[in-house]
């Protein structure tokens, strides 16, 4: 009897710990456990699974840890992690089943650590709330914003080029482009221009970076997942300060725009000039309008502003930093992309128009190939609310958490020959024709795909065209030396550097 006591105590401690850590996820039913245990995966102890193994890894070792297991198990595998059944996949066939489902749209507990900051905004919300918000926000975001954003994007990418050239030589492009992308989202979506030396913007960008890191540390560590245990750490205290910085920043943006919005409403319709009308068409105005019609509270508005500000600036600047690295490493690709620009613009530094964009076929391929190798959002997650039958006959039971690793899916050797090589021609019409539609999903796919996809491609193309026409890029960082921090947004462990010289 005495020998059994420590075991019972250990089980009780584990269970208590489990409840504290995963309070928001459902405890797997017996049916789930039985079905899940039939799925192929690496040997690991039941319940605890790979939790302790993962905890010992550095952030930059996680992608290769996953890859080894994808390679060994044909692209997907099942794994327990502290009582959570997790199915990890880099297989387009599985991605198609998961992403096309209109039922399996829940993000699950992996995103829990972003809640303090983004609350129930579009990225994190689920069920009816998400459906209603997505329906409400799609038209206001897509059509109005795209029409009015090219001028602002041109202006801000020219500023970025100016800063690159001023730096004379080797630059770390991310902070400069991150600021450019923040200016673009603030101006186009929120109607707010940030001052050039605005200290709050710098603080905001730094706080976004730290919040991103905290969320992944918490995602991976069973101890840090528990809000209670996390609250005792110094990281939690810094995180609270960061969230305050992030919220104060967006609240200022909202207050400023709300005042202008109220002023504009007071002006008689007949007094509007065309310029006023154009100025009015920003995403935040639509939110403020909707807040009156749909009874949205100020927290409802702020959670969407926080979501769009985060999702809308970090991803595009991160995508562009990898693009510059690839252009620097592949001078023949850079020259071909530059010559396409010369054909469209001559040697002019005029603004990019929508008509110009439709002629940038090669640049489009280069951007796509860069996002294949370096998808800014490297991984997404779901928690199944219904079983997912796979084409190979296996069934992933409801309650399973899906980790869809876009980074490894984009390099899956079954779908991409020479997967680690940078070859933009893969995206020519001819070569793309017979490719599996879910083998390339940087913006995810299906009902919960990226709402800002068109905006992001527009911004990246204008940015790349502006930079290419004025700057020659050589690589300092070698892509083969890169290690990555597996964050919500894919960041290298050490900053990417390129050398910039003027074209003329
Ligand atoms: C290169 C740039 C971008 C990439 C690679 C990207 C990627 C993604 C991905 C993969 C998702 C799905 C996330 C998931 O299922 O968990 C997503 C969702 C989302 N993205 Fe983007 N994104 C980019 C730019 C943008 C921009 C510019 C905006 C807004 C201005 C934006 C707003 C959003 C929002 C609000 C969602 C949540 C959609 C929903 O759940 O209904 N993204 N993005």
Coordinates of C-alpha atoms and ligand atoms in Angstrom, one line a residue:
X1 CA 0.0 0.0 0.0
X2 CA 2.8 2.4 1.0
X3 CA 4.5 1.9 -2.4
X4 CA 1.3 3.0 -4.2
X5 CA 1.1 6.3 -2.3
X6 CA 3.9 8.1 -4.2
X7 CA 2.3 7.0 -7.5
X8 CA -1.1 8.3 -6.5
X9 CA 0.4 11.6 -5.4
X10 CA 2.3 11.8 -8.7
X11 CA -0.8 11.1 -10.7
X12 CA -2.8 13.7 -8.6
X13 CA 0.0 16.3 -9.1
X14 CA 0.1 15.6 -12.8
X15 CA -3.7 15.9 -13.1
X16 CA -3.8 19.1 -11.0
X17 CA -1.1 20.5 -13.2
X18 CA -2.9 19.4 -16.3
X19 CA -6.1 21.1 -15.3
X20 CA -4.3 24.3 -14.4
X21 CA -2.4 24.3 -17.7
X22 CA -5.1 23.4 -20.1
X23 CA -8.1 24.7 -18.2
X24 CA -9.7 25.9 -21.5
X25 CA -9.3 22.8 -23.5
X26 CA -11.5 19.8 -23.2
X27 CA -10.3 16.7 -21.5
X28 CA -10.0 14.0 -24.2
X29 CA -12.9 11.5 -24.2
X30 CA -12.1 7.8 -24.2
X31 CA -13.2 7.6 -27.8
X32 CA -10.7 10.3 -28.8
X33 CA -7.9 8.5 -26.8
X34 CA -8.6 5.2 -28.6
X35 CA -8.8 6.7 -32.1
X36 CA -5.8 9.0 -31.5
X37 CA -3.6 6.1 -30.4
X38 CA -4.2 4.4 -33.7
X39 CA -2.5 7.2 -35.6
X40 CA 1.2 6.7 -36.5
X41 CA 3.7 8.7 -34.6
X42 CA 7.1 8.6 -32.8
X43 CA 7.3 6.6 -29.6
X44 CA 6.6 8.8 -26.6
X45 CA 5.1 8.1 -23.1
X46 CA 1.3 8.4 -22.9
X47 CA -0.1 11.6 -21.5
X48 CA 3.2 13.5 -21.1
X49 CA 4.4 12.7 -24.6
X50 CA 7.0 15.0 -26.0
X51 CA 6.3 17.8 -23.5
X52 CA 9.6 17.5 -21.6
X53 CA 11.6 16.9 -24.7
X54 CA 10.3 20.1 -26.3
X55 CA 10.9 22.1 -23.2
X56 CA 14.6 21.3 -23.4
X57 CA 14.9 22.6 -27.0
X58 CA 15.9 26.1 -27.9
X59 CA 13.4 28.1 -30.0
X60 CA 15.8 27.8 -33.0
X61 CA 15.9 24.0 -32.8
X62 CA 12.2 23.4 -33.0
X63 CA 11.8 23.5 -36.8
X64 CA 14.5 20.9 -37.3
X65 CA 13.1 18.8 -34.5
X66 CA 9.8 18.7 -36.3
X67 CA 11.3 18.2 -39.7
X68 CA 13.2 15.0 -38.6
X69 CA 9.9 13.6 -37.4
X70 CA 8.0 14.7 -40.6
X71 CA 10.7 13.0 -42.7
X72 CA 10.5 9.8 -40.6
X73 CA 6.7 9.6 -40.7
X74 CA 5.8 10.6 -44.2
X75 CA 4.8 14.2 -43.5
X76 CA 2.4 13.8 -40.5
X77 CA 2.5 12.3 -37.0
X78 CA 0.5 12.0 -33.8
X79 CA 2.0 13.0 -30.5
X80 CA 0.7 13.4 -26.9
X81 CA 1.7 16.5 -25.1
X82 CA 0.7 16.8 -21.4
X83 CA -2.6 15.0 -22.1
X84 CA -3.2 16.8 -25.3
X85 CA -3.6 14.8 -28.5
X86 CA -1.7 16.7 -31.2
X87 CA -1.5 15.9 -34.9
X88 CA 1.4 17.6 -36.6
X89 CA 1.4 17.9 -40.4
X90 CA 3.4 19.2 -43.3
X91 CA 1.2 17.3 -45.8
X92 CA -1.0 19.2 -48.3
X93 CA -3.5 16.4 -48.4
X94 CA -4.1 16.8 -44.7
X95 CA -4.0 20.6 -44.9
X96 CA -6.8 20.4 -47.5
X97 CA -9.1 18.3 -45.3
X98 CA -8.5 20.6 -42.3
X99 CA -8.6 24.0 -44.0
X100 CA -11.7 23.4 -46.2
X101 CA -13.8 22.4 -43.3
X102 CA -16.4 24.9 -42.3
X103 CA -16.8 23.2 -38.9
X104 CA -13.2 22.9 -37.8
X105 CA -12.5 26.6 -37.5
X106 CA -11.5 26.7 -33.8
X107 CA -7.9 27.9 -33.2
X108 CA -7.5 26.0 -29.9
X109 CA -5.4 26.7 -26.9
X110 CA -2.1 27.4 -28.7
X111 CA -3.2 31.0 -29.3
X112 CA -4.3 31.4 -25.7
X113 CA -1.2 33.3 -24.8
X114 CA -2.1 36.1 -27.3
X115 CA -5.5 36.6 -25.6
X116 CA -4.3 39.1 -23.1
X117 CA -3.2 41.4 -26.0
X118 CA -5.5 40.6 -28.9
X119 CA -8.6 39.5 -26.9
X120 CA -11.3 38.1 -29.1
X121 CA -10.3 39.9 -32.3
X122 CA -10.7 38.2 -35.7
X123 CA -7.5 36.2 -35.5
X124 CA -8.5 34.5 -32.2
X125 CA -12.3 34.5 -32.0
X126 CA -14.3 31.5 -32.9
X127 CA -17.8 30.1 -33.5
X128 CA -20.6 32.5 -34.1
X129 CA -18.6 35.6 -33.1
X130 CA -15.9 34.9 -35.6
X131 CA -18.5 34.1 -38.4
X132 CA -20.3 37.4 -37.7
X133 CA -17.2 39.5 -37.5
X134 CA -15.6 38.0 -40.6
X135 CA -18.8 38.7 -42.6
X136 CA -18.9 42.2 -41.3
X137 CA -15.2 43.1 -41.8
X138 CA -14.5 41.4 -45.2
X139 CA -16.2 44.1 -47.4
X140 CA -14.9 47.1 -45.4
X141 CA -11.4 45.7 -45.4
X142 CA -11.1 44.4 -49.0
X143 CA -12.6 46.9 -51.3
X144 CA -12.4 50.3 -49.7
X145 CA -8.9 50.0 -48.3
X146 CA -7.2 48.5 -51.4
X147 CA -8.5 51.3 -53.6
X148 CA -7.0 54.0 -51.5
X149 CA -3.7 52.5 -50.3
X150 CA -1.3 52.6 -53.2
X151 CA -0.3 56.3 -52.8
X152 CA 0.5 55.8 -49.1
X153 CA 2.4 52.6 -49.9
X154 CA 4.5 54.4 -52.6
X155 CA 5.2 57.2 -50.2
X156 CA 6.3 55.0 -47.3
X157 CA 8.5 52.6 -49.4
X158 CA 10.3 55.6 -50.9
X159 CA 11.0 56.7 -47.3
X160 CA 12.4 53.2 -46.6
X161 CA 14.6 53.4 -49.7
X162 CA 15.9 56.8 -48.5
X163 CA 16.8 55.3 -45.1
X164 CA 18.5 52.3 -46.7
X165 CA 20.7 54.6 -48.9
X166 CA 21.4 56.9 -46.1
X167 CA 22.8 54.0 -44.1
X168 CA 25.4 53.5 -46.8
X169 CA 26.4 49.9 -46.8
X170 CA 25.4 47.0 -44.6
X171 CA 21.9 47.4 -43.1
X172 CA 19.5 45.3 -41.0
X173 CA 16.5 45.8 -43.1
X174 CA 13.8 44.5 -40.7
X175 CA 13.6 47.5 -38.3
X176 CA 13.5 50.0 -41.1
X177 CA 10.9 48.1 -43.1
X178 CA 8.9 47.2 -40.0
X179 CA 8.5 50.9 -39.3
X180 CA 7.5 51.5 -43.0
X181 CA 4.9 48.7 -42.8
X182 CA 3.6 50.1 -39.5
X183 CA 3.2 53.6 -41.0
X184 CA 1.4 52.0 -44.0
X185 CA -1.1 50.1 -41.8
X186 CA -1.7 53.0 -39.5
X187 CA -2.3 55.4 -42.4
X188 CA -4.3 53.2 -44.7
X189 CA -6.3 51.2 -42.3
X190 CA -6.5 53.5 -39.3
X191 CA -6.3 57.0 -40.9
X192 CA -3.4 58.0 -38.6
X193 CA -0.1 59.4 -39.6
X194 CA 2.7 58.6 -37.1
X195 CA 5.4 61.3 -36.6
X196 CA 8.8 60.4 -38.0
X197 CA 10.4 60.6 -34.6
X198 CA 7.4 59.3 -32.6
X199 CA 9.0 57.4 -29.7
X200 CA 5.7 55.5 -29.1
X201 CA 5.9 53.8 -32.5
X202 CA 9.4 52.5 -31.7
X203 CA 8.1 51.3 -28.3
X204 CA 5.1 49.7 -30.0
X205 CA 7.3 47.8 -32.5
X206 CA 9.6 46.6 -29.7
X207 CA 6.6 45.5 -27.6
X208 CA 5.2 43.6 -30.5
X209 CA 8.5 41.7 -30.9
X210 CA 8.6 40.8 -27.2
X211 CA 4.9 39.8 -27.1
X212 CA 5.4 37.5 -30.1
X213 CA 8.3 35.8 -28.3
X214 CA 6.4 35.4 -25.0
X215 CA 3.4 33.8 -26.8
X216 CA 5.6 31.1 -28.3
X217 CA 7.6 30.4 -25.1
X218 CA 4.2 29.9 -23.4
X219 CA 2.9 27.8 -26.2
X220 CA 5.8 25.4 -25.9
X221 CA 6.3 25.1 -22.1
X222 CA 3.6 23.3 -20.1
X223 CA 4.7 25.3 -17.1
X224 CA 4.4 28.7 -18.7
X225 CA 1.0 27.8 -20.3
X226 CA -0.5 27.9 -16.9
X227 CA -1.7 31.5 -16.3
X228 CA -1.1 31.0 -12.5
X229 CA 2.5 29.7 -12.9
X230 CA 3.3 32.3 -15.6
X231 CA 2.1 35.1 -13.3
X232 CA 5.0 34.4 -10.9
X233 CA 7.7 34.9 -13.6
X234 CA 9.6 38.1 -14.5
X235 CA 8.5 37.5 -18.1
X236 CA 4.9 37.9 -17.1
X237 CA 5.6 41.3 -15.5
X238 CA 7.4 42.5 -18.7
X239 CA 4.5 41.1 -20.7
X240 CA 1.9 43.0 -18.7
X241 CA 3.9 46.2 -19.3
X242 CA 4.1 45.4 -23.0
X243 CA 0.4 44.8 -23.3
X244 CA -0.2 48.1 -21.7
X245 CA 2.1 49.8 -24.2
X246 CA 0.3 48.0 -27.1
X247 CA -3.1 48.9 -25.8
X248 CA -2.3 52.5 -25.1
X249 CA -0.9 52.9 -28.6
X250 CA -4.0 51.5 -30.3
X251 CA -6.3 53.5 -28.0
X252 CA -4.6 56.7 -29.0
X253 CA -5.0 55.8 -32.7
X254 CA -8.7 55.1 -32.1
X255 CA -9.4 58.2 -30.1
X256 CA -7.8 60.4 -32.7
X257 CA -9.7 58.9 -35.5
X258 CA -13.0 58.9 -33.6
X259 CA -12.7 62.6 -33.0
X260 CA -12.0 63.2 -36.7
X261 CA -14.9 60.9 -37.6
X262 CA -17.3 62.8 -35.3
X263 CA -16.1 66.1 -36.8
X264 CA -16.6 64.8 -40.3
X265 CA -20.1 63.5 -39.5
X266 CA -21.0 67.0 -38.4
X267 CA -20.1 68.4 -41.8
X268 CA -23.1 68.5 -44.2
X269 CA -22.8 66.0 -47.0
X270 CA -22.9 68.8 -49.6
X271 CA -19.8 70.3 -48.1
X272 CA -17.6 67.2 -48.8
X273 CA -14.9 67.7 -51.3
X274 CA -13.6 64.6 -53.1
X275 CA -10.4 64.7 -51.0
X276 CA -12.6 64.5 -47.8
X277 CA -14.4 61.5 -49.2
X278 CA -11.2 59.7 -50.0
X279 CA -9.8 60.4 -46.6
X280 CA -12.8 59.0 -45.0
X281 CA -12.5 55.5 -46.5
X282 CA -10.3 53.8 -44.0
X283 CA -10.9 50.5 -42.2
X284 CA -11.3 52.1 -38.8
X285 CA -14.1 54.4 -40.1
X286 CA -16.0 51.3 -41.1
X287 CA -15.4 49.8 -37.7
X288 CA -16.7 53.0 -36.0
X289 CA -19.7 53.0 -38.3
X290 CA -20.4 49.4 -37.5
X291 CA -19.9 50.1 -33.8
X292 CA -23.0 52.2 -34.0
X293 CA -25.1 49.9 -36.1
X294 CA -24.0 46.6 -34.5
X295 CA -23.6 47.7 -31.0
X296 CA -19.8 47.1 -30.7
X297 CA -18.2 48.3 -27.5
X298 CA -14.9 50.2 -27.4
X299 CA -13.2 46.9 -26.4
X300 CA -14.7 45.2 -29.4
X301 CA -13.2 48.0 -31.6
X302 CA -9.8 47.9 -29.9
X303 CA -9.4 44.1 -30.2
X304 CA -9.9 44.4 -34.0
X305 CA -7.6 47.4 -34.3
X306 CA -4.9 45.5 -32.2
X307 CA -5.4 42.4 -34.4
X308 CA -5.1 44.2 -37.7
X309 CA -2.2 46.4 -36.6
X310 CA -0.2 43.3 -35.5
X311 CA -1.2 41.0 -38.4
X312 CA -0.8 43.9 -40.9
X313 CA 2.7 45.1 -40.3
X314 CA 4.9 42.4 -38.8
X315 CA 4.1 39.8 -41.5
X316 CA 4.7 41.9 -44.6
X317 CA 8.0 43.5 -43.3
X318 CA 9.2 40.0 -42.3
X319 CA 8.3 38.7 -45.7
X320 CA 10.3 41.5 -47.4
X321 CA 13.4 41.0 -45.3
X322 CA 13.7 37.4 -46.6
X323 CA 13.0 38.6 -50.1
X324 CA 16.0 41.0 -49.9
X325 CA 18.2 38.2 -48.6
X326 CA 17.2 36.0 -51.5
X327 CA 17.7 38.8 -54.1
X328 CA 21.1 39.5 -52.6
X329 CA 22.1 35.8 -52.8
X330 CA 20.8 35.3 -56.3
X331 CA 22.2 38.2 -58.5
X332 CA 20.8 36.7 -61.7
X333 CA 17.3 36.7 -60.3
X334 CA 17.8 40.2 -59.0
X335 CA 18.9 41.4 -62.5
X336 CA 16.0 39.7 -64.2
X337 CA 13.5 41.3 -61.8
X338 CA 15.3 44.7 -62.2
X339 CA 15.1 44.4 -66.0
X340 CA 11.3 43.8 -65.7
X341 CA 11.1 47.0 -63.7
X342 CA 13.1 48.9 -66.4
X343 CA 10.7 47.6 -69.1
X344 CA 7.8 49.0 -67.1
X345 CA 9.2 52.3 -65.7
X346 CA 12.3 53.0 -67.8
X347 CA 14.7 54.6 -65.3
X348 CA 12.0 56.7 -63.7
X349 CA 11.4 56.6 -59.9
X350 CA 7.7 57.5 -60.4
X351 CA 5.0 55.9 -58.2
X352 CA 3.8 52.4 -58.9
X353 CA 0.2 52.2 -60.3
X354 CA -2.2 49.3 -60.3
X355 CA -1.6 49.0 -64.0
X356 CA 2.1 48.6 -63.5
X357 CA 1.5 45.9 -60.9
X358 CA -0.4 43.8 -63.4
X359 CA 2.8 43.7 -65.6
X360 CA 5.2 42.5 -62.8
X361 CA 4.9 38.8 -63.6
X362 CA 8.4 37.8 -62.7
X363 CA 8.5 39.9 -59.5
X364 CA 5.3 38.1 -58.5
X365 CA 7.1 34.7 -58.9
X366 CA 10.1 36.0 -56.9
X367 CA 7.9 37.1 -54.0
X368 CA 6.0 33.8 -54.1
X369 CA 9.2 31.7 -54.0
X370 CA 10.6 33.8 -51.2
X371 CA 7.4 33.2 -49.2
X372 CA 7.5 29.5 -50.0
X373 CA 11.0 29.2 -48.4
X374 CA 10.2 31.7 -45.7
X375 CA 6.5 31.9 -45.0
X376 CA 6.1 34.9 -42.5
X377 CA 3.4 32.9 -40.6
X378 CA 5.3 29.5 -40.4
X379 CA 2.6 27.5 -38.5
X380 CA -1.1 27.6 -37.7
X381 CA -3.2 25.5 -35.4
X382 CA -6.8 24.2 -35.0
X383 CA -8.7 22.2 -32.5
X384 CA -11.0 19.7 -34.2
X385 CA -14.7 20.0 -33.2
X386 CA -15.5 17.0 -35.5
X387 CA -13.6 14.0 -36.8
X388 CA -11.4 14.6 -39.9
X389 CA -11.3 11.6 -42.2
X390 CA -8.1 11.7 -44.3
X391 CA -7.7 10.5 -48.0
X392 CA -5.4 7.7 -46.8
X393 CA -8.2 6.1 -44.7
X394 CA -6.9 7.4 -41.3
X395 CA -9.4 9.4 -39.1
X396 CA -8.2 12.2 -36.8
X397 CA -10.7 12.3 -34.0
X398 CA -12.5 15.4 -32.8
X399 CA -10.7 17.1 -29.9
X400 CA -7.3 16.6 -31.5
X401 CA -5.2 19.7 -31.9
X402 CA -3.8 20.2 -35.3
X403 CA -0.4 21.8 -35.9
X404 CA -0.1 22.7 -39.5
X405 CA 3.5 23.5 -40.2
X406 CA 3.5 25.7 -43.3
X407 CA 7.3 26.0 -43.2
X408 CA 7.9 22.3 -43.7
X409 CA 4.8 21.9 -45.9
X410 CA 6.4 24.4 -48.3
X411 CA 9.5 22.2 -48.4
X412 CA 7.8 18.8 -48.6
X413 CA 10.0 16.9 -51.0
X414 CA 7.0 14.9 -52.3
X415 CA 5.6 18.1 -53.8
X416 CA 8.7 20.3 -54.4
X417 CA 11.8 19.0 -56.2
X418 CA 15.0 20.4 -54.8
X419 CA 12.9 21.9 -52.0
X420 CA 15.5 24.1 -50.4
X421 CA 16.6 25.8 -53.6
X422 CA 15.4 29.3 -54.5
X423 CA 13.8 29.0 -58.0
X424 CA 11.1 31.6 -58.8
X425 CA 10.3 29.9 -62.1
X426 CA 8.4 27.3 -60.0
X427 CA 5.6 29.8 -60.0
X428 CA 5.4 30.3 -63.7
X429 CA 2.0 29.4 -65.1
X430 CA 3.4 26.3 -66.8
X431 CA 5.1 24.9 -63.7
X432 CA 2.2 25.8 -61.3
X433 CA -0.4 24.1 -63.4
X434 CA -0.4 20.6 -61.9
X435 CA 0.7 21.5 -58.4
X436 CA -1.4 20.4 -55.4
X437 CA -3.4 23.5 -54.4
X438 CA -2.6 23.1 -50.8
X439 CA 1.2 22.7 -51.3
X440 CA 1.6 26.5 -51.2
X441 CA -0.4 28.2 -48.5
X442 CA 1.5 31.2 -47.0
X443 CA -1.9 32.9 -46.3
X444 CA -3.5 29.7 -45.2
X445 CA -6.7 28.7 -47.1
X446 CA -10.4 28.1 -46.7
X447 CA -12.8 30.0 -44.5
X448 CA -10.2 31.2 -42.1
X449 CA -7.6 32.3 -44.6
X450 CA -5.8 35.6 -44.3
X451 CA -8.2 38.5 -44.8
X452 CA -5.3 40.8 -45.6
X453 CA -3.9 38.7 -48.4
X454 CA -4.5 41.1 -51.3
X455 CA -3.4 44.0 -49.2
X456 CA -0.2 42.2 -48.2
X457 CA 0.7 41.3 -51.8
X458 CA 0.0 44.8 -53.0
X459 CA 2.2 46.2 -50.3
X460 CA 5.0 43.7 -50.9
X461 CA 5.0 44.3 -54.6
X462 CA 5.1 48.1 -54.3
X463 CA 7.9 47.8 -51.7
X464 CA 9.9 45.3 -53.8
X465 CA 9.5 47.4 -57.0
X466 CA 10.5 50.7 -55.2
X467 CA 13.6 49.0 -53.6
X468 CA 14.7 47.2 -56.7
X469 CA 14.6 50.3 -58.9
X470 CA 16.8 52.3 -56.5
X471 CA 19.0 49.8 -54.8
X472 CA 21.4 47.0 -55.7
X473 CA 21.3 44.4 -53.0
X474 CA 24.1 42.0 -52.0
X475 CA 23.8 39.3 -49.4
X476 CA 25.7 39.4 -46.1
X477 CA 23.6 36.8 -44.3
X478 CA 23.6 33.4 -46.0
X479 CA 20.3 31.5 -46.1
X480 CA 22.2 28.2 -45.5
X481 CA 23.5 29.6 -42.2
X482 CA 20.1 30.7 -41.0
X483 CA 18.4 29.3 -37.9
X484 CA 14.9 30.4 -37.1
X485 CA 13.0 31.3 -33.9
X486 CA 9.7 29.4 -34.2
X487 CA 7.5 32.4 -33.4
X488 CA 4.1 33.4 -34.6
X489 CA 6.0 35.3 -37.2
X490 CA 9.1 33.5 -38.6
X491 CA 12.2 35.4 -37.4
X492 CA 15.8 34.4 -37.8
X493 CA 17.8 33.8 -34.6
X494 CA 20.3 36.5 -35.7
X495 CA 19.2 39.5 -37.7
X496 CA 19.4 39.3 -41.4
X497 CA 21.8 41.8 -43.0
X498 CA 22.2 42.9 -46.6
X499 CA 24.5 45.4 -48.3
X500 CA 22.7 48.2 -50.2
X501 CA 24.3 50.4 -52.9
X502 CA 22.5 53.0 -55.1
X503 CA 21.5 51.9 -58.6
X504 CA 22.4 55.2 -60.3
Ligands
LIG1 C1 2.8 38.5 -46.0 C2 1.9 38.9 -45.2 C3 0.9 38.1 -44.5 C4 0.9 36.7 -44.3 C5 2.0 35.7 -44.7 C6 -0.3 36.4 -43.5 C7 -0.6 35.1 -43.2 C8 -1.8 34.7 -42.5 C9 -2.2 33.4 -42.1 C10 -1.3 32.1 -42.4 C11 -3.3 33.5 -41.5 C12 -4.2 32.3 -40.9 C13 -3.9 32.2 -39.5 C14 -4.5 31.0 -38.9 O1 -5.3 30.3 -39.5 O2 -4.2 30.8 -37.7 C15 -3.7 34.9 -41.4 C16 -4.9 35.3 -40.8 C17 -5.2 36.7 -40.7 N1 -4.5 37.7 -41.3 FE1 -2.8 37.6 -42.4 N2 -1.0 37.5 -43.3 C18 -0.3 38.5 -43.9 C19 -0.7 39.9 -43.9 C20 -1.8 40.3 -43.3 C21 -2.3 41.7 -43.4 C22 -1.6 42.8 -44.2 C23 -3.4 41.8 -42.6 C24 -4.3 43.0 -42.3 C25 -4.0 44.2 -42.6 C26 -3.7 40.5 -42.1 C27 -4.7 40.2 -41.3 C28 -5.1 38.9 -40.9 C29 -6.2 38.6 -40.0 C30 -7.2 39.6 -39.4 C31 -6.3 37.2 -40.0 C32 -7.3 36.3 -39.2 C33 -8.4 35.9 -40.2 C34 -9.5 35.1 -39.6 O3 -9.2 34.2 -38.8 O4 -10.6 35.2 -40.1 N3 -2.7 39.6 -42.5 N4 -2.8 35.6 -42.1

